[in-house]
PDB file of C-alpha atoms and ligand atoms in Angstrom:
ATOM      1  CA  UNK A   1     -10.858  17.933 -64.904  1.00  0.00           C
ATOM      2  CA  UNK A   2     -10.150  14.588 -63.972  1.00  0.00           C
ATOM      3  CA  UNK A   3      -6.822  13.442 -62.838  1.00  0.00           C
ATOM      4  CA  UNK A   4      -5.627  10.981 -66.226  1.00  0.00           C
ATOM      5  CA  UNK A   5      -1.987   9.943 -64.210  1.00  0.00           C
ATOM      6  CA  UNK A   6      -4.279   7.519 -62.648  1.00  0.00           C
ATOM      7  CA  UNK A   7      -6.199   4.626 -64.600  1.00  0.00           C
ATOM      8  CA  UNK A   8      -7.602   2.325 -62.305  1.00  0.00           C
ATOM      9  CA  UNK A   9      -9.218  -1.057 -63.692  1.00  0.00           C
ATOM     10  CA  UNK A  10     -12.103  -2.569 -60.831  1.00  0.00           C
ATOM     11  CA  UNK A  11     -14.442  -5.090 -61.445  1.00  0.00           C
ATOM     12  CA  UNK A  12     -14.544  -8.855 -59.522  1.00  0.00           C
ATOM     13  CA  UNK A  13     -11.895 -11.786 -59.341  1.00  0.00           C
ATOM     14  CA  UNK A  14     -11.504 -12.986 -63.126  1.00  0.00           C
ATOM     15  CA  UNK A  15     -12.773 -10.350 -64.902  1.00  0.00           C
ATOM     16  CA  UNK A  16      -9.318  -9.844 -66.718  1.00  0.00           C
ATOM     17  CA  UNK A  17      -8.198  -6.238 -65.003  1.00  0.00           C
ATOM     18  CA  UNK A  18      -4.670  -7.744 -64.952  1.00  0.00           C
ATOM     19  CA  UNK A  19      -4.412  -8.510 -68.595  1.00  0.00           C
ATOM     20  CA  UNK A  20      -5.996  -5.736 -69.998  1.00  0.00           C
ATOM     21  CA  UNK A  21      -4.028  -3.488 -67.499  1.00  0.00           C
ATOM     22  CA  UNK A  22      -0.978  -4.853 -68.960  1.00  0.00           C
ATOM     23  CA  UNK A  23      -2.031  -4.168 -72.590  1.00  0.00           C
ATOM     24  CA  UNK A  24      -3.686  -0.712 -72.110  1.00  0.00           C
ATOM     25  CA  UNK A  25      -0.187   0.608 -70.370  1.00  0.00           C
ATOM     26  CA  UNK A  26       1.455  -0.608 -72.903  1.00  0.00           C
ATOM     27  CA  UNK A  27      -0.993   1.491 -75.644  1.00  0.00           C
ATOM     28  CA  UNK A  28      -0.584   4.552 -73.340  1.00  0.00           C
ATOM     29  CA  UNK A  29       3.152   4.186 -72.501  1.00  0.00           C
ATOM     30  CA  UNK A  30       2.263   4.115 -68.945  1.00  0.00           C
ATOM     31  CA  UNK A  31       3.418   2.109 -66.057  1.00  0.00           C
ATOM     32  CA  UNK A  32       1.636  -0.976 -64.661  1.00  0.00           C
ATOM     33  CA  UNK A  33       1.035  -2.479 -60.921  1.00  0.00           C
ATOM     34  CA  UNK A  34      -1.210  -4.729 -59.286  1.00  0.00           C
ATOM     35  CA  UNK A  35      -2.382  -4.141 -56.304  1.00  0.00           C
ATOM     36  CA  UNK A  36      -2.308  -7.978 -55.387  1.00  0.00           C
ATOM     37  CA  UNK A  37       1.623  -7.997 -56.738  1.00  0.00           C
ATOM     38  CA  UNK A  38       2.323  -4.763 -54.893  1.00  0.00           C
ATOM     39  CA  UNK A  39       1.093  -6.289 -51.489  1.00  0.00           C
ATOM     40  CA  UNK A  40       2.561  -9.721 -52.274  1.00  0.00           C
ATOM     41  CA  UNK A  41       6.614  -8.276 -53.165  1.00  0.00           C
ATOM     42  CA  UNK A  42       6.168  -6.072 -50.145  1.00  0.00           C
ATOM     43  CA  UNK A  43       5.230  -8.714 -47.742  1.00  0.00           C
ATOM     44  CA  UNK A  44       7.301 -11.623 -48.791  1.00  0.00           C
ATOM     45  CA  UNK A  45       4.166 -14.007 -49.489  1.00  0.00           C
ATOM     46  CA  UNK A  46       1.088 -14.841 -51.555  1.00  0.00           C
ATOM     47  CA  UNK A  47      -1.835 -13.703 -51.115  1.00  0.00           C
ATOM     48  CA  UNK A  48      -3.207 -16.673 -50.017  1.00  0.00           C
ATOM     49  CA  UNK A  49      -0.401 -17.244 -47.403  1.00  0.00           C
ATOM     50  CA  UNK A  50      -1.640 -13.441 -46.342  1.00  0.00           C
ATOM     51  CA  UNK A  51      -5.259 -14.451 -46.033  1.00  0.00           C
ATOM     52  CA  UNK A  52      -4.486 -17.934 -44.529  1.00  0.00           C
ATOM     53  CA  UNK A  53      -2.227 -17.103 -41.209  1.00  0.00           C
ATOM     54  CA  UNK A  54      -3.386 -12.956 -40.872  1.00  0.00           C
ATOM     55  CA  UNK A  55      -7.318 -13.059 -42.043  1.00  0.00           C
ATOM     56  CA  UNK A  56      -9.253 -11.008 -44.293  1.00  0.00           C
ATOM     57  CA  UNK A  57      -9.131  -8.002 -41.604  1.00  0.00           C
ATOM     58  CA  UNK A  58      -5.117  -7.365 -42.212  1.00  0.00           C
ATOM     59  CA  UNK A  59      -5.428  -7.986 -45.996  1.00  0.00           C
ATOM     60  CA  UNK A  60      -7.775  -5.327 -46.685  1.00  0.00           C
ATOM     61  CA  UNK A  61      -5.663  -3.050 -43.971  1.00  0.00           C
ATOM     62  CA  UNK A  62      -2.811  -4.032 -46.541  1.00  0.00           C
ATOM     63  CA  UNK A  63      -4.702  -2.829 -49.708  1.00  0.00           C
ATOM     64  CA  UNK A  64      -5.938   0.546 -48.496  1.00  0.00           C
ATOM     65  CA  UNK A  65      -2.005   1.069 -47.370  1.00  0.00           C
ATOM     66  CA  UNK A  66      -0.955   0.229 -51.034  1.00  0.00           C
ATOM     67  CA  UNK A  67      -3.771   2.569 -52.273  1.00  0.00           C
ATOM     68  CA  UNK A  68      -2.735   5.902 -50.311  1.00  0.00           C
ATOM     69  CA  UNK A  69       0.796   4.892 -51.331  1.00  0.00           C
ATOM     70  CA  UNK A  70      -0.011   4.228 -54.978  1.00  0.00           C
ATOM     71  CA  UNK A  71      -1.472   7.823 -55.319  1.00  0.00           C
ATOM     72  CA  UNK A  72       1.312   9.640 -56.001  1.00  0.00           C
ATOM     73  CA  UNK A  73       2.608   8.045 -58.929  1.00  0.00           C
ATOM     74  CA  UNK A  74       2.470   9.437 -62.275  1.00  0.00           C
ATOM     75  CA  UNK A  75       1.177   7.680 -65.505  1.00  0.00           C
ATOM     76  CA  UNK A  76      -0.214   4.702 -64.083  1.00  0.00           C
ATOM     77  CA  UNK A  77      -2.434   2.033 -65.000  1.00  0.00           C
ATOM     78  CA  UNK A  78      -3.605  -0.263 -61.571  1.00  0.00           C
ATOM     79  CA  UNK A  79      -5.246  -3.300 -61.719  1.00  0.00           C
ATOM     80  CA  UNK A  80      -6.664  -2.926 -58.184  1.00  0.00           C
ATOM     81  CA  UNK A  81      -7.809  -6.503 -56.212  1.00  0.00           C
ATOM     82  CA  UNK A  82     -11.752  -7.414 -57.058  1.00  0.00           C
ATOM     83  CA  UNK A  83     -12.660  -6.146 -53.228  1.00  0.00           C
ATOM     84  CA  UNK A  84     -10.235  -3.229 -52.717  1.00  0.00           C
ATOM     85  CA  UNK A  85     -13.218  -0.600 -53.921  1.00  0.00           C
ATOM     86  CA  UNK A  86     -15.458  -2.350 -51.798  1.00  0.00           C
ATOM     87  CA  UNK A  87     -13.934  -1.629 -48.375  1.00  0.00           C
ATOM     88  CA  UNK A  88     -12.324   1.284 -46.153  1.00  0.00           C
ATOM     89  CA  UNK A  89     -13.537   4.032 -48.300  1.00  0.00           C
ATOM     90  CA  UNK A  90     -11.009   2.982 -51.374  1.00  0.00           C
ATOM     91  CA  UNK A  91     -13.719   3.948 -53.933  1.00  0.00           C
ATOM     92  CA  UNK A  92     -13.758   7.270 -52.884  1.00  0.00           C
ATOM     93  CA  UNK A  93     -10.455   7.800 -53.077  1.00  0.00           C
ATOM     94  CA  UNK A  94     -10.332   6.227 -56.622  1.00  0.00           C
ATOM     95  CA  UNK A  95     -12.587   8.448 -57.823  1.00  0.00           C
ATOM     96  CA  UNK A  96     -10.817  11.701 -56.103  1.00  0.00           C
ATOM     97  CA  UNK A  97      -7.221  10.505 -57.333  1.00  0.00           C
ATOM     98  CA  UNK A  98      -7.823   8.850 -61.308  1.00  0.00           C
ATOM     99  CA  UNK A  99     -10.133   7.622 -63.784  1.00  0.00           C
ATOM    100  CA  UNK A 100     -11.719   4.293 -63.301  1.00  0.00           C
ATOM    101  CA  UNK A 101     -13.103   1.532 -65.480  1.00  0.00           C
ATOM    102  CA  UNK A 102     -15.418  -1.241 -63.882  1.00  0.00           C
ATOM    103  CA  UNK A 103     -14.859  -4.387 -65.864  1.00  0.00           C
ATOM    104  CA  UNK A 104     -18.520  -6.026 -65.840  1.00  0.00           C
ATOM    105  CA  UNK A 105     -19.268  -9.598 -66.296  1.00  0.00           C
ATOM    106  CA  UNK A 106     -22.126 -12.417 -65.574  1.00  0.00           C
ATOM    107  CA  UNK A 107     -20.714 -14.749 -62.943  1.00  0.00           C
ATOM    108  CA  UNK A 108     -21.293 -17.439 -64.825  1.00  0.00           C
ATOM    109  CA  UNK A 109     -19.349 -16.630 -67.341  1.00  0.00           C
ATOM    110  CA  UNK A 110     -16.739 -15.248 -64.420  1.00  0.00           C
ATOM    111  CA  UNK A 111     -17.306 -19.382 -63.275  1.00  0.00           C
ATOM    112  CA  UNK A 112     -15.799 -20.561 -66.044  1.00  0.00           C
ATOM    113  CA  UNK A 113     -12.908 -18.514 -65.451  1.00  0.00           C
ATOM    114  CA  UNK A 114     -12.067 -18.808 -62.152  1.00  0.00           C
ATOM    115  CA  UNK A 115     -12.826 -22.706 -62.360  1.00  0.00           C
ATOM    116  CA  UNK A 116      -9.107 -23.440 -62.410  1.00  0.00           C
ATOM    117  CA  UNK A 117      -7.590 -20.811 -60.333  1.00  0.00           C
ATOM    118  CA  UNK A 118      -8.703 -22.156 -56.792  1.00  0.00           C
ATOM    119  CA  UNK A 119      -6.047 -22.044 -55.135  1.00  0.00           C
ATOM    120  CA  UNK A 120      -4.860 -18.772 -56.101  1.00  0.00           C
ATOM    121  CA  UNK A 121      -7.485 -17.014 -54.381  1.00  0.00           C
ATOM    122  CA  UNK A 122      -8.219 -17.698 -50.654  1.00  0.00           C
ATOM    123  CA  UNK A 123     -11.867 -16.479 -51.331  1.00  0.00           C
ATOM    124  CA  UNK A 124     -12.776 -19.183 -53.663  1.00  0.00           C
ATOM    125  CA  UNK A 125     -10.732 -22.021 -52.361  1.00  0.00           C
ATOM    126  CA  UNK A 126     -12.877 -25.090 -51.382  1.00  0.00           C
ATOM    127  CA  UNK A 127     -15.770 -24.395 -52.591  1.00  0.00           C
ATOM    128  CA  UNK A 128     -17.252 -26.241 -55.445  1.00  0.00           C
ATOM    129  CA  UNK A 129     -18.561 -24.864 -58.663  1.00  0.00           C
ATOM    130  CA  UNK A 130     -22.414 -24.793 -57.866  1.00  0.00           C
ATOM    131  CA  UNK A 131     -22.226 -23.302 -54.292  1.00  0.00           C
ATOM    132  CA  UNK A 132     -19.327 -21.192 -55.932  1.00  0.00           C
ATOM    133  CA  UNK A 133     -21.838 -19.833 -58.754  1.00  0.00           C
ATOM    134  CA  UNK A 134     -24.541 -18.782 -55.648  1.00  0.00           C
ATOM    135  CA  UNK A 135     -21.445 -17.417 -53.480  1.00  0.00           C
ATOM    136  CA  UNK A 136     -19.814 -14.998 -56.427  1.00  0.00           C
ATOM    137  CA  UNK A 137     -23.842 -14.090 -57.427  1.00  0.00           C
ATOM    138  CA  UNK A 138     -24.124 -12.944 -53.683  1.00  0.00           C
ATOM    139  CA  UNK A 139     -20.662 -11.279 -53.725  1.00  0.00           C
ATOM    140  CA  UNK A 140     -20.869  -9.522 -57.371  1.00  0.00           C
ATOM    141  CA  UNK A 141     -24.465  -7.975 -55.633  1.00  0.00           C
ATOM    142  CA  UNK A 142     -23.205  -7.069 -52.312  1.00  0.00           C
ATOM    143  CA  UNK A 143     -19.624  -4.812 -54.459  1.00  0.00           C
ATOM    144  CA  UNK A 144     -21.844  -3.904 -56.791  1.00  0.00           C
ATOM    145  CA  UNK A 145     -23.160  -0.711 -55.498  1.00  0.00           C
ATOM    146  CA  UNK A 146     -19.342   0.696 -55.579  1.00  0.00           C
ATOM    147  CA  UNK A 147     -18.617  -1.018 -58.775  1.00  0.00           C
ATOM    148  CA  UNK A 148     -20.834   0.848 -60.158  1.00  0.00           C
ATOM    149  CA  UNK A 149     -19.334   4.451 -59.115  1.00  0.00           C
ATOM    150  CA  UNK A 150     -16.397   4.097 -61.537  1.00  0.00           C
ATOM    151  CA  UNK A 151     -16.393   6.831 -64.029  1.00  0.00           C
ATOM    152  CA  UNK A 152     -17.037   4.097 -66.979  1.00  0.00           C
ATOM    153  CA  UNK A 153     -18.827   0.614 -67.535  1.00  0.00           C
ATOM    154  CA  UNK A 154     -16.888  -1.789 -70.185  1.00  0.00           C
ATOM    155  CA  UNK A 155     -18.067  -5.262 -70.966  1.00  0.00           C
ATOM    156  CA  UNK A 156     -15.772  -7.690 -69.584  1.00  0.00           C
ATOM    157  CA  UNK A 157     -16.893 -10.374 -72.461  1.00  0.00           C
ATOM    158  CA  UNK A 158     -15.635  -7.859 -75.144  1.00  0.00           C
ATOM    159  CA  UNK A 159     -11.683  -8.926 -76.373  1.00  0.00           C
ATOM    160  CA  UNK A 160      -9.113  -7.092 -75.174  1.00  0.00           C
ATOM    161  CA  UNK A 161      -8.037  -4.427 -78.178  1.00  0.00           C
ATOM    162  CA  UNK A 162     -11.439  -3.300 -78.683  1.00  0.00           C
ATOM    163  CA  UNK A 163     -11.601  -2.629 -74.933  1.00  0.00           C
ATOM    164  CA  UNK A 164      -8.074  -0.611 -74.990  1.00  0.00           C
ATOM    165  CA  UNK A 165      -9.466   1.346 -77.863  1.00  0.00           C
ATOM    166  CA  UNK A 166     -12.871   2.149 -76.302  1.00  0.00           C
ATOM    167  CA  UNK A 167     -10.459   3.302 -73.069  1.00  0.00           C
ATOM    168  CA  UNK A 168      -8.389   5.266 -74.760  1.00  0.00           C
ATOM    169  CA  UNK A 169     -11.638   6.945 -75.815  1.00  0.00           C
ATOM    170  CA  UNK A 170     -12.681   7.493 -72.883  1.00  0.00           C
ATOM    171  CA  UNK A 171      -9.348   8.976 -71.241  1.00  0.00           C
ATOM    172  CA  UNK A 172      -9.245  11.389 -74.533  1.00  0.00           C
ATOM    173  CA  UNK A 173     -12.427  12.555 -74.063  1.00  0.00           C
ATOM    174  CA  UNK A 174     -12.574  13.309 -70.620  1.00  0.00           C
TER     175      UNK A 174
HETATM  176  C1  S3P B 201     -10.155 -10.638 -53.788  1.00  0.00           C
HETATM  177  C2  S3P B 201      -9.660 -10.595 -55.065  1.00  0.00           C
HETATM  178  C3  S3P B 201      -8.261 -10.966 -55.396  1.00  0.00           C
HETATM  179  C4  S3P B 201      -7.346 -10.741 -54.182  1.00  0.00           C
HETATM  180  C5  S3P B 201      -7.875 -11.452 -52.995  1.00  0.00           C
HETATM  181  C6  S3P B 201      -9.294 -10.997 -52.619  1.00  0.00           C
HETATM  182  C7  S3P B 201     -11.573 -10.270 -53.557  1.00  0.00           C
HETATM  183  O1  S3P B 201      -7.799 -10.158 -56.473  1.00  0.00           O
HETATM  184  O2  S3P B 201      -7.198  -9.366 -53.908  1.00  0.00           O
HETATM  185  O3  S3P B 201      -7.841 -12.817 -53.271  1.00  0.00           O
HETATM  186  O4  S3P B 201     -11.944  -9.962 -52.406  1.00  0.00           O
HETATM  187  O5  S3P B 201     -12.351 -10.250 -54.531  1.00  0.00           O
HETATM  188  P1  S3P B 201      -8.173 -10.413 -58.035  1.00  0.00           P
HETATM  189  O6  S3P B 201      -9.449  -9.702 -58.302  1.00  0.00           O
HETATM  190  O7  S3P B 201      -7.028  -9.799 -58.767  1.00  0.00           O
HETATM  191  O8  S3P B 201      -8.250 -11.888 -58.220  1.00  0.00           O
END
Protein backbone atom coordinates (compact mmCIF):
# COMPACT_ATOMS: atom_id res chain seq x y z
CA UNK A 1 0.00 0.00 0.00
CA UNK A 2 1.05 3.30 -0.75
CA UNK A 3 2.55 5.59 1.74
CA UNK A 4 -0.65 8.50 2.17
CA UNK A 5 1.75 10.76 4.91
CA UNK A 6 3.10 12.01 1.72
CA UNK A 7 1.00 14.03 -1.00
CA UNK A 8 3.17 15.47 -3.39
CA UNK A 9 1.67 18.03 -6.08
CA UNK A 10 4.24 18.14 -9.57
CA UNK A 11 3.42 19.58 -12.65
CA UNK A 12 5.38 22.89 -14.39
CA UNK A 13 5.88 26.61 -13.14
CA UNK A 14 2.18 28.07 -12.91
CA UNK A 15 0.24 25.26 -12.87
CA UNK A 16 -1.21 26.24 -9.35
CA UNK A 17 0.56 23.26 -7.06
CA UNK A 18 1.00 26.02 -4.43
CA UNK A 19 -2.58 27.03 -4.16
CA UNK A 20 -4.19 23.94 -4.39
CA UNK A 21 -1.53 22.50 -1.94
CA UNK A 22 -2.64 25.02 0.45
CA UNK A 23 -6.37 24.18 0.09
CA UNK A 24 -6.12 20.34 -0.11
CA UNK A 25 -4.04 20.39 3.45
CA UNK A 26 -6.37 22.29 4.70
CA UNK A 27 -9.38 19.56 3.54
CA UNK A 28 -7.10 16.77 4.91
CA UNK A 29 -5.86 18.52 8.11
CA UNK A 30 -2.42 18.04 6.94
CA UNK A 31 0.60 20.17 6.95
CA UNK A 32 1.85 22.24 3.98
CA UNK A 33 5.53 23.18 2.49
CA UNK A 34 6.95 24.28 -0.59
CA UNK A 35 9.79 23.12 -1.70
CA UNK A 36 10.77 26.62 -3.23
CA UNK A 37 9.84 28.25 0.48
CA UNK A 38 11.69 25.44 2.23
CA UNK A 39 14.97 26.18 0.19
CA UNK A 40 14.40 29.95 0.26
CA UNK A 41 13.92 30.25 4.62
CA UNK A 42 16.84 27.88 4.80
CA UNK A 43 19.17 29.81 2.68
CA UNK A 44 18.39 33.35 3.53
CA UNK A 45 17.41 34.36 -0.21
CA UNK A 46 15.04 34.04 -3.17
CA UNK A 47 15.15 31.83 -5.44
CA UNK A 48 16.14 33.97 -7.96
CA UNK A 49 19.05 35.44 -5.85
CA UNK A 50 19.91 31.40 -5.59
CA UNK A 51 19.86 30.90 -9.32
CA UNK A 52 21.49 34.32 -10.12
CA UNK A 53 25.01 34.25 -8.03
CA UNK A 54 25.16 29.97 -7.49
CA UNK A 55 23.58 28.60 -11.02
CA UNK A 56 21.11 26.09 -11.78
CA UNK A 57 23.75 23.22 -10.73
CA UNK A 58 23.56 24.23 -6.76
CA UNK A 59 19.77 24.89 -6.94
CA UNK A 60 18.80 21.57 -7.98
CA UNK A 61 21.69 20.15 -5.40
CA UNK A 62 19.45 22.31 -2.94
CA UNK A 63 16.08 20.64 -3.91
CA UNK A 64 17.10 16.99 -3.83
CA UNK A 65 18.63 17.98 -0.12
CA UNK A 66 15.11 19.36 0.84
CA UNK A 67 13.54 16.18 -0.70
CA UNK A 68 15.55 13.41 1.38
CA UNK A 69 14.93 15.77 4.30
CA UNK A 70 11.23 16.27 3.63
CA UNK A 71 10.68 12.42 3.74
CA UNK A 72 10.26 11.87 7.07
CA UNK A 73 7.51 14.00 7.89
CA UNK A 74 4.15 12.86 8.62
CA UNK A 75 0.83 14.15 7.03
CA UNK A 76 2.14 16.26 4.46
CA UNK A 77 1.04 17.90 1.47
CA UNK A 78 4.36 19.37 -0.82
CA UNK A 79 4.09 21.53 -3.50
CA UNK A 80 7.45 20.44 -4.97
CA UNK A 81 9.34 23.17 -7.61
CA UNK A 82 8.10 22.52 -11.50
CA UNK A 83 11.79 20.79 -12.18
CA UNK A 84 12.51 19.02 -8.86
CA UNK A 85 10.96 15.51 -10.44
CA UNK A 86 12.86 16.13 -13.37
CA UNK A 87 16.41 15.87 -12.01
CA UNK A 88 18.75 13.69 -9.59
CA UNK A 89 16.44 10.81 -9.43
CA UNK A 90 13.67 12.93 -7.25
CA UNK A 91 10.82 11.13 -9.11
CA UNK A 92 11.81 8.00 -7.94
CA UNK A 93 11.96 8.82 -4.69
CA UNK A 94 8.47 10.51 -4.87
CA UNK A 95 7.01 7.65 -5.95
CA UNK A 96 8.85 5.26 -3.21
CA UNK A 97 8.03 7.82 -0.28
CA UNK A 98 4.04 9.33 -1.12
CA UNK A 99 1.35 9.70 -3.49
CA UNK A 100 1.71 12.11 -6.30
CA UNK A 101 -0.56 14.24 -8.45
CA UNK A 102 0.83 15.79 -11.80
CA UNK A 103 -1.03 19.01 -12.35
CA UNK A 104 -1.37 19.09 -16.34
CA UNK A 105 -1.85 22.11 -18.39
CA UNK A 106 -1.38 23.55 -22.18
CA UNK A 107 1.42 26.10 -22.05
CA UNK A 108 -0.47 28.45 -23.46
CA UNK A 109 -2.78 28.60 -21.14
CA UNK A 110 0.37 28.19 -18.47
CA UNK A 111 1.52 31.70 -20.72
CA UNK A 112 -1.06 33.53 -19.55
CA UNK A 113 -0.20 32.74 -16.16
CA UNK A 114 3.18 33.15 -15.80
CA UNK A 115 2.95 36.45 -18.01
CA UNK A 116 3.30 38.58 -14.89
CA UNK A 117 5.49 36.64 -12.66
CA UNK A 118 8.91 37.24 -14.53
CA UNK A 119 10.84 38.08 -12.20
CA UNK A 120 9.95 35.59 -9.74
CA UNK A 121 11.36 32.86 -11.61
CA UNK A 122 15.00 32.99 -12.89
CA UNK A 123 13.92 30.49 -15.69
CA UNK A 124 11.55 32.75 -17.37
CA UNK A 125 13.10 36.08 -16.73
CA UNK A 126 13.90 38.01 -19.99
CA UNK A 127 12.38 36.32 -22.26
CA UNK A 128 9.41 37.59 -24.08
CA UNK A 129 6.06 36.00 -24.44
CA UNK A 130 6.44 34.39 -28.01
CA UNK A 131 9.99 32.89 -27.58
CA UNK A 132 8.63 32.17 -23.95
CA UNK A 133 5.54 30.10 -25.45
CA UNK A 134 8.33 27.91 -27.80
CA UNK A 135 10.79 27.74 -24.62
CA UNK A 136 7.99 26.31 -21.91
CA UNK A 137 6.56 23.97 -25.15
CA UNK A 138 10.24 22.59 -25.30
CA UNK A 139 10.53 22.42 -21.47
CA UNK A 140 6.86 20.92 -20.64
CA UNK A 141 8.18 18.00 -23.48
CA UNK A 142 11.60 17.48 -22.27
CA UNK A 143 9.81 16.92 -17.91
CA UNK A 144 7.25 15.35 -19.37
CA UNK A 145 8.34 11.82 -19.44
CA UNK A 146 8.64 12.02 -15.39
CA UNK A 147 5.57 14.06 -15.11
CA UNK A 148 3.93 11.56 -16.28
CA UNK A 149 5.07 8.77 -13.58
CA UNK A 150 2.98 10.38 -10.81
CA UNK A 151 0.46 8.00 -9.51
CA UNK A 152 -2.50 10.43 -10.90
CA UNK A 153 -3.19 12.96 -13.86
CA UNK A 154 -5.58 16.08 -12.79
CA UNK A 155 -6.43 18.85 -15.16
CA UNK A 156 -4.77 21.90 -14.14
CA UNK A 157 -7.71 24.09 -15.96
CA UNK A 158 -10.29 22.42 -13.58
CA UNK A 159 -11.08 25.01 -10.27
CA UNK A 160 -9.64 24.26 -7.31
CA UNK A 161 -12.55 22.39 -5.00
CA UNK A 162 -13.43 20.06 -7.63
CA UNK A 163 -9.73 19.17 -7.85
CA UNK A 164 -9.45 18.69 -3.83
CA UNK A 165 -12.48 16.51 -4.07
CA UNK A 166 -11.30 14.36 -7.01
CA UNK A 167 -7.85 14.06 -4.64
CA UNK A 168 -9.34 13.15 -1.82
CA UNK A 169 -10.76 10.40 -4.04
CA UNK A 170 -7.96 9.33 -5.05
CA UNK A 171 -6.00 9.17 -1.56
CA UNK A 172 -9.30 7.18 -0.22
CA UNK A 173 -9.19 4.84 -2.72
CA UNK A 174 -5.79 3.90 -2.87
C1 LIG B 1 11.57 25.92 -11.60
C2 LIG B 1 10.35 26.15 -11.01
C3 LIG B 1 10.17 27.05 -9.85
C4 LIG B 1 11.47 27.13 -9.03
C5 LIG B 1 12.61 27.51 -9.91
C6 LIG B 1 12.83 26.52 -11.06
C7 LIG B 1 11.64 25.02 -12.77
O1 LIG B 1 9.14 26.55 -9.01
O2 LIG B 1 11.74 25.91 -8.38
O3 LIG B 1 12.36 28.80 -10.39
O4 LIG B 1 12.74 24.53 -13.10
O5 LIG B 1 10.59 24.75 -13.39
P1 LIG B 1 7.55 26.72 -9.31
O6 LIG B 1 7.14 25.59 -10.18
O7 LIG B 1 6.94 26.65 -7.96
O8 LIG B 1 7.38 28.06 -9.95
Amino acid sequence: MKNKNLIFLIGFMGSGKSTLGRALAESLAYDFLDTDDFIAQKEGRSISNIFRIEGEEYFREQEKKALLKLLKRKKTVVATGGGLPCFLENMLMIKENGLSFFLEMEAEYLLERLKNEKEHRPLLDEKDDEILLLWMKKKIKEREEFYQQADFILDGGKDIEELVSEINSKIISS
